[in-house]
Amino acid sequence: MNDKSMNPISMRSRKWIIDALLRLMEEKPYHKISVKEITETAELVRKTFYRNFQTKEEVLQEYITGLMIEVEKEFETLDAITPFAMAKLYFEFWQEHIEFLKLIQKNDLFVILLKQLDDYLPSLNERYKADMMEGFDETFLQYYTAFNSAGIWHMLEKWIRHGAVEPPEEMAQIYSDITLNNPHLKK
């Protein structure tokens, strides 16, 4: 993004651009949407788009970053930071935004979510898992973070692809069992 101004007019313009792109994505494939169409739908001039974003992908990245900030606020409400609790909250959160996930999946853009997770997960680990991370070197922590972001992302993608039929609690149990290497065996 060129300038992430906190100016209320710029913030409003960015929101209108995001909303316009999401609306257009419901009607046609992402790759067929032009910046001109986005600005016309948002009732803004093209110059406003480029003052706030360089590409359509940046528009989606800003939207996803906003969602990540929302889910982080929800993490702050957890009594215990366990793999199960965090994954349950994560899947519950995305269940509320399932239409967006279906939209990016339909447009082969799910990988944008992984890129955002890769960027966002290190700060989450620092805030919520700092004590667990103590004593590990930087190389280990980088690969640990990559493994976790790709794993939870791929679980989310597969969950959406299969219709999100499993409840968030079941997805959290699966994630927890994998993370803790403690398979939840069927009886």
mmCIF file of C-alpha atoms in Angstrom:
data_model
loop_
_atom_site.group_PDB
_atom_site.id
_atom_site.type_symbol
_atom_site.label_atom_id
_atom_site.label_comp_id
_atom_site.label_asym_id
_atom_site.label_seq_id
_atom_site.Cartn_x
_atom_site.Cartn_y
_atom_site.Cartn_z
ATOM 1 C CA MET A 1 0.000 0.000 0.000
ATOM 2 C CA ASN A 2 1.278 3.407 -0.875
ATOM 3 C CA ASP A 3 0.118 5.338 2.158
ATOM 4 C CA LYS A 4 -1.881 3.719 4.945
ATOM 5 C CA SER A 5 -3.261 7.007 6.087
ATOM 6 C CA MET A 6 -5.398 7.034 9.188
ATOM 7 C CA ASN A 7 -7.148 10.078 7.776
ATOM 8 C CA PRO A 8 -10.906 9.391 8.062
ATOM 9 C CA ILE A 9 -11.498 10.232 4.388
ATOM 10 C CA SER A 10 -8.739 7.820 3.283
ATOM 11 C CA MET A 11 -10.027 5.120 5.638
ATOM 12 C CA ARG A 12 -13.556 5.545 4.260
ATOM 13 C CA SER A 13 -12.271 5.381 0.663
ATOM 14 C CA ARG A 14 -10.364 2.179 1.399
ATOM 15 C CA LYS A 15 -13.472 0.629 2.947
ATOM 16 C CA TRP A 16 -15.556 1.583 -0.103
ATOM 17 C CA ILE A 17 -12.916 0.088 -2.405
ATOM 18 C CA ILE A 18 -12.822 -3.139 -0.388
ATOM 19 C CA ASP A 19 -16.619 -3.375 -0.332
ATOM 20 C CA ALA A 20 -16.768 -2.708 -4.087
ATOM 21 C CA LEU A 21 -14.227 -5.415 -4.889
ATOM 22 C CA LEU A 22 -16.025 -7.968 -2.702
ATOM 23 C CA ARG A 23 -19.379 -7.090 -4.307
ATOM 24 C CA LEU A 24 -17.900 -7.436 -7.789
ATOM 25 C CA MET A 25 -16.303 -10.777 -6.876
ATOM 26 C CA GLU A 26 -19.782 -12.114 -6.113
ATOM 27 C CA GLU A 27 -20.804 -11.266 -9.680
ATOM 28 C CA LYS A 28 -17.736 -12.198 -11.738
ATOM 29 C CA PRO A 29 -14.285 -13.788 -11.496
ATOM 30 C CA TYR A 30 -11.605 -11.759 -9.727
ATOM 31 C CA HIS A 31 -9.229 -11.815 -12.702
ATOM 32 C CA LYS A 32 -11.899 -10.156 -14.884
ATOM 33 C CA ILE A 33 -12.456 -7.248 -12.479
ATOM 34 C CA SER A 34 -10.690 -4.043 -13.437
ATOM 35 C CA VAL A 35 -9.617 -1.173 -11.214
ATOM 36 C CA LYS A 36 -11.976 0.983 -13.263
ATOM 37 C CA GLU A 37 -14.918 -1.269 -12.317
ATOM 38 C CA ILE A 38 -13.911 -1.170 -8.661
ATOM 39 C CA THR A 39 -13.725 2.622 -8.593
ATOM 40 C CA GLU A 40 -17.010 2.989 -10.489
ATOM 41 C CA THR A 41 -18.740 0.599 -8.073
ATOM 42 C CA ALA A 42 -17.226 2.467 -5.113
ATOM 43 C CA GLU A 43 -18.194 5.776 -6.732
ATOM 44 C CA LEU A 44 -14.621 7.009 -6.473
ATOM 45 C CA VAL A 45 -12.083 8.208 -9.011
ATOM 46 C CA ARG A 46 -9.287 5.937 -10.176
ATOM 47 C CA LYS A 47 -6.722 8.261 -8.593
ATOM 48 C CA THR A 48 -8.221 7.492 -5.163
ATOM 49 C CA PHE A 49 -7.649 3.776 -5.723
ATOM 50 C CA TYR A 50 -3.967 4.292 -6.518
ATOM 51 C CA ARG A 51 -3.525 6.711 -3.641
ATOM 52 C CA ASN A 52 -4.526 3.863 -1.315
ATOM 53 C CA PHE A 53 -3.589 0.638 -3.122
ATOM 54 C CA GLN A 54 -1.183 -0.505 -5.793
ATOM 55 C CA THR A 55 -3.069 -3.665 -6.793
ATOM 56 C CA LYS A 56 -6.357 -5.512 -6.340
ATOM 57 C CA GLU A 57 -4.455 -8.047 -4.239
ATOM 58 C CA GLU A 58 -3.540 -5.290 -1.774
ATOM 59 C CA VAL A 59 -7.244 -4.550 -1.390
ATOM 60 C CA LEU A 60 -7.854 -8.154 -0.306
ATOM 61 C CA GLN A 61 -4.757 -8.107 1.898
ATOM 62 C CA GLU A 62 -6.044 -5.071 3.777
ATOM 63 C CA TYR A 63 -9.426 -6.716 4.265
ATOM 64 C CA ILE A 64 -7.822 -9.927 5.555
ATOM 65 C CA THR A 65 -5.507 -7.951 7.852
ATOM 66 C CA GLY A 66 -8.604 -6.321 9.339
ATOM 67 C CA LEU A 67 -10.081 -9.771 9.931
ATOM 68 C CA MET A 68 -6.835 -10.944 11.567
ATOM 69 C CA ILE A 69 -6.956 -7.967 13.920
ATOM 70 C CA GLU A 70 -10.538 -8.932 14.812
ATOM 71 C CA VAL A 71 -9.590 -12.531 15.589
ATOM 72 C CA GLU A 72 -6.616 -11.371 17.657
ATOM 73 C CA LYS A 73 -8.970 -9.282 19.807
ATOM 74 C CA GLU A 74 -10.986 -12.430 20.376
ATOM 75 C CA PHE A 75 -7.822 -14.325 21.396
ATOM 76 C CA GLU A 76 -7.402 -11.732 24.162
ATOM 77 C CA THR A 77 -10.648 -12.972 25.718
ATOM 78 C CA LEU A 78 -9.420 -16.556 26.113
ATOM 79 C CA ASP A 79 -8.796 -17.770 29.650
ATOM 80 C CA ALA A 80 -6.289 -20.390 28.517
ATOM 81 C CA ILE A 81 -4.063 -20.242 25.467
ATOM 82 C CA THR A 82 -4.095 -23.874 24.389
ATOM 83 C CA PRO A 83 -3.985 -25.268 20.847
ATOM 84 C CA PHE A 84 -7.611 -26.410 21.270
ATOM 85 C CA ALA A 85 -8.887 -23.064 22.583
ATOM 86 C CA MET A 86 -7.080 -21.035 19.932
ATOM 87 C CA ALA A 87 -8.158 -23.337 17.082
ATOM 88 C CA LYS A 88 -11.770 -23.420 18.278
ATOM 89 C CA LEU A 89 -11.908 -19.653 18.345
ATOM 90 C CA TYR A 90 -10.151 -19.522 14.947
ATOM 91 C CA PHE A 91 -12.642 -21.864 13.266
ATOM 92 C CA GLU A 92 -15.612 -20.175 14.957
ATOM 93 C CA PHE A 93 -14.353 -16.835 13.689
ATOM 94 C CA TRP A 94 -13.923 -18.061 10.120
ATOM 95 C CA GLN A 95 -17.311 -19.762 10.244
ATOM 96 C CA GLU A 96 -18.763 -16.259 10.708
ATOM 97 C CA HIS A 97 -16.856 -15.154 7.583
ATOM 98 C CA ILE A 98 -17.502 -18.283 5.564
ATOM 99 C CA GLU A 99 -18.952 -16.421 2.573
ATOM 100 C CA PHE A 100 -15.704 -14.477 2.192
ATOM 101 C CA LEU A 101 -13.685 -17.697 2.401
ATOM 102 C CA LYS A 102 -15.873 -19.313 -0.247
ATOM 103 C CA LEU A 103 -15.459 -16.242 -2.420
ATOM 104 C CA ILE A 104 -11.660 -16.266 -2.315
ATOM 105 C CA GLN A 105 -11.577 -20.029 -2.765
ATOM 106 C CA LYS A 106 -13.877 -19.828 -5.797
ATOM 107 C CA ASN A 107 -11.443 -17.301 -7.291
ATOM 108 C CA ASP A 108 -8.318 -19.363 -6.505
ATOM 109 C CA LEU A 109 -7.156 -16.677 -4.060
ATOM 110 C CA PHE A 110 -7.018 -18.712 -0.859
ATOM 111 C CA VAL A 111 -3.230 -18.430 -0.903
ATOM 112 C CA ILE A 112 -3.574 -14.704 -0.082
ATOM 113 C CA LEU A 113 -4.854 -15.798 3.334
ATOM 114 C CA LEU A 114 -1.714 -17.921 3.814
ATOM 115 C CA LYS A 115 0.491 -14.936 2.954
ATOM 116 C CA GLN A 116 -1.343 -12.850 5.530
ATOM 117 C CA LEU A 117 -1.041 -15.624 8.132
ATOM 118 C CA ASP A 118 2.702 -15.836 7.450
ATOM 119 C CA ASP A 119 2.967 -12.113 8.099
ATOM 120 C CA TYR A 120 0.661 -12.063 11.113
ATOM 121 C CA LEU A 121 1.461 -15.271 12.995
ATOM 122 C CA PRO A 122 4.892 -14.212 14.308
ATOM 123 C CA SER A 123 3.351 -11.318 16.237
ATOM 124 C CA LEU A 124 0.608 -13.605 17.579
ATOM 125 C CA ASN A 125 3.249 -16.078 18.751
ATOM 126 C CA GLU A 126 5.153 -13.286 20.489
ATOM 127 C CA ARG A 127 2.021 -12.109 22.284
ATOM 128 C CA TYR A 128 0.456 -15.425 23.221
ATOM 129 C CA LYS A 129 3.218 -18.019 23.199
ATOM 130 C CA ALA A 130 6.272 -16.021 24.303
ATOM 131 C CA ASP A 131 6.875 -18.213 27.352
ATOM 132 C CA MET A 132 6.640 -21.384 25.234
ATOM 133 C CA MET A 133 9.063 -19.934 22.670
ATOM 134 C CA GLU A 134 11.785 -19.062 25.140
ATOM 135 C CA GLY A 135 15.078 -20.834 24.592
ATOM 136 C CA PHE A 136 14.525 -21.666 20.918
ATOM 137 C CA ASP A 137 16.762 -20.130 18.286
ATOM 138 C CA GLU A 138 15.469 -17.879 15.516
ATOM 139 C CA THR A 139 15.766 -20.550 12.824
ATOM 140 C CA PHE A 140 13.592 -22.977 14.779
ATOM 141 C CA LEU A 141 10.994 -20.270 15.477
ATOM 142 C CA GLN A 142 10.785 -19.296 11.805
ATOM 143 C CA TYR A 143 10.133 -22.896 10.740
ATOM 144 C CA TYR A 144 7.768 -23.480 13.668
ATOM 145 C CA THR A 145 5.726 -20.482 12.579
ATOM 146 C CA ALA A 146 5.764 -21.542 8.910
ATOM 147 C CA PHE A 147 4.644 -25.062 9.842
ATOM 148 C CA ASN A 148 1.789 -23.798 12.011
ATOM 149 C CA SER A 149 0.543 -21.140 9.598
ATOM 150 C CA ALA A 150 0.552 -23.561 6.653
ATOM 151 C CA GLY A 151 -1.071 -26.305 8.713
ATOM 152 C CA ILE A 152 -3.969 -24.264 10.074
ATOM 153 C CA TRP A 153 -4.389 -22.552 6.691
ATOM 154 C CA HIS A 154 -4.573 -25.856 4.842
ATOM 155 C CA MET A 155 -7.031 -27.268 7.378
ATOM 156 C CA LEU A 156 -9.200 -24.169 6.882
ATOM 157 C CA GLU A 157 -8.989 -24.474 3.088
ATOM 158 C CA LYS A 158 -9.899 -28.179 3.138
ATOM 159 C CA TRP A 159 -12.728 -27.477 5.614
ATOM 160 C CA ILE A 160 -14.196 -24.838 3.283
ATOM 161 C CA ARG A 161 -13.679 -26.996 0.177
ATOM 162 C CA HIS A 162 -15.659 -29.820 1.839
ATOM 163 C CA GLY A 163 -18.530 -27.557 2.859
ATOM 164 C CA ALA A 164 -17.449 -26.750 6.436
ATOM 165 C CA VAL A 165 -19.611 -29.594 7.709
ATOM 166 C CA GLU A 166 -17.529 -30.317 10.805
ATOM 167 C CA PRO A 167 -18.280 -27.975 13.701
ATOM 168 C CA PRO A 168 -15.470 -25.646 14.846
ATOM 169 C CA GLU A 169 -15.064 -27.685 18.029
ATOM 170 C CA GLU A 170 -14.291 -30.834 16.021
ATOM 171 C CA MET A 171 -11.801 -28.933 13.855
ATOM 172 C CA ALA A 172 -10.173 -27.576 17.023
ATOM 173 C CA GLN A 173 -9.886 -31.090 18.441
ATOM 174 C CA ILE A 174 -8.234 -32.313 15.256
ATOM 175 C CA TYR A 175 -5.798 -29.372 15.273
ATOM 176 C CA SER A 176 -5.049 -29.865 18.958
ATOM 177 C CA ASP A 177 -4.440 -33.596 18.500
ATOM 178 C CA ILE A 178 -2.074 -32.931 15.600
ATOM 179 C CA THR A 179 -0.239 -30.133 17.406
ATOM 180 C CA LEU A 180 0.161 -32.072 20.633
ATOM 181 C CA ASN A 181 0.828 -35.378 18.812
ATOM 182 C CA ASN A 182 -2.000 -36.862 20.816
ATOM 183 C CA PRO A 183 -4.475 -38.497 18.449
ATOM 184 C CA HIS A 184 -8.069 -38.420 19.600
ATOM 185 C CA LEU A 185 -8.937 -42.049 19.002
ATOM 186 C CA LYS A 186 -12.438 -43.160 18.062
ATOM 187 C CA LYS A 187 -13.977 -45.624 20.478
#
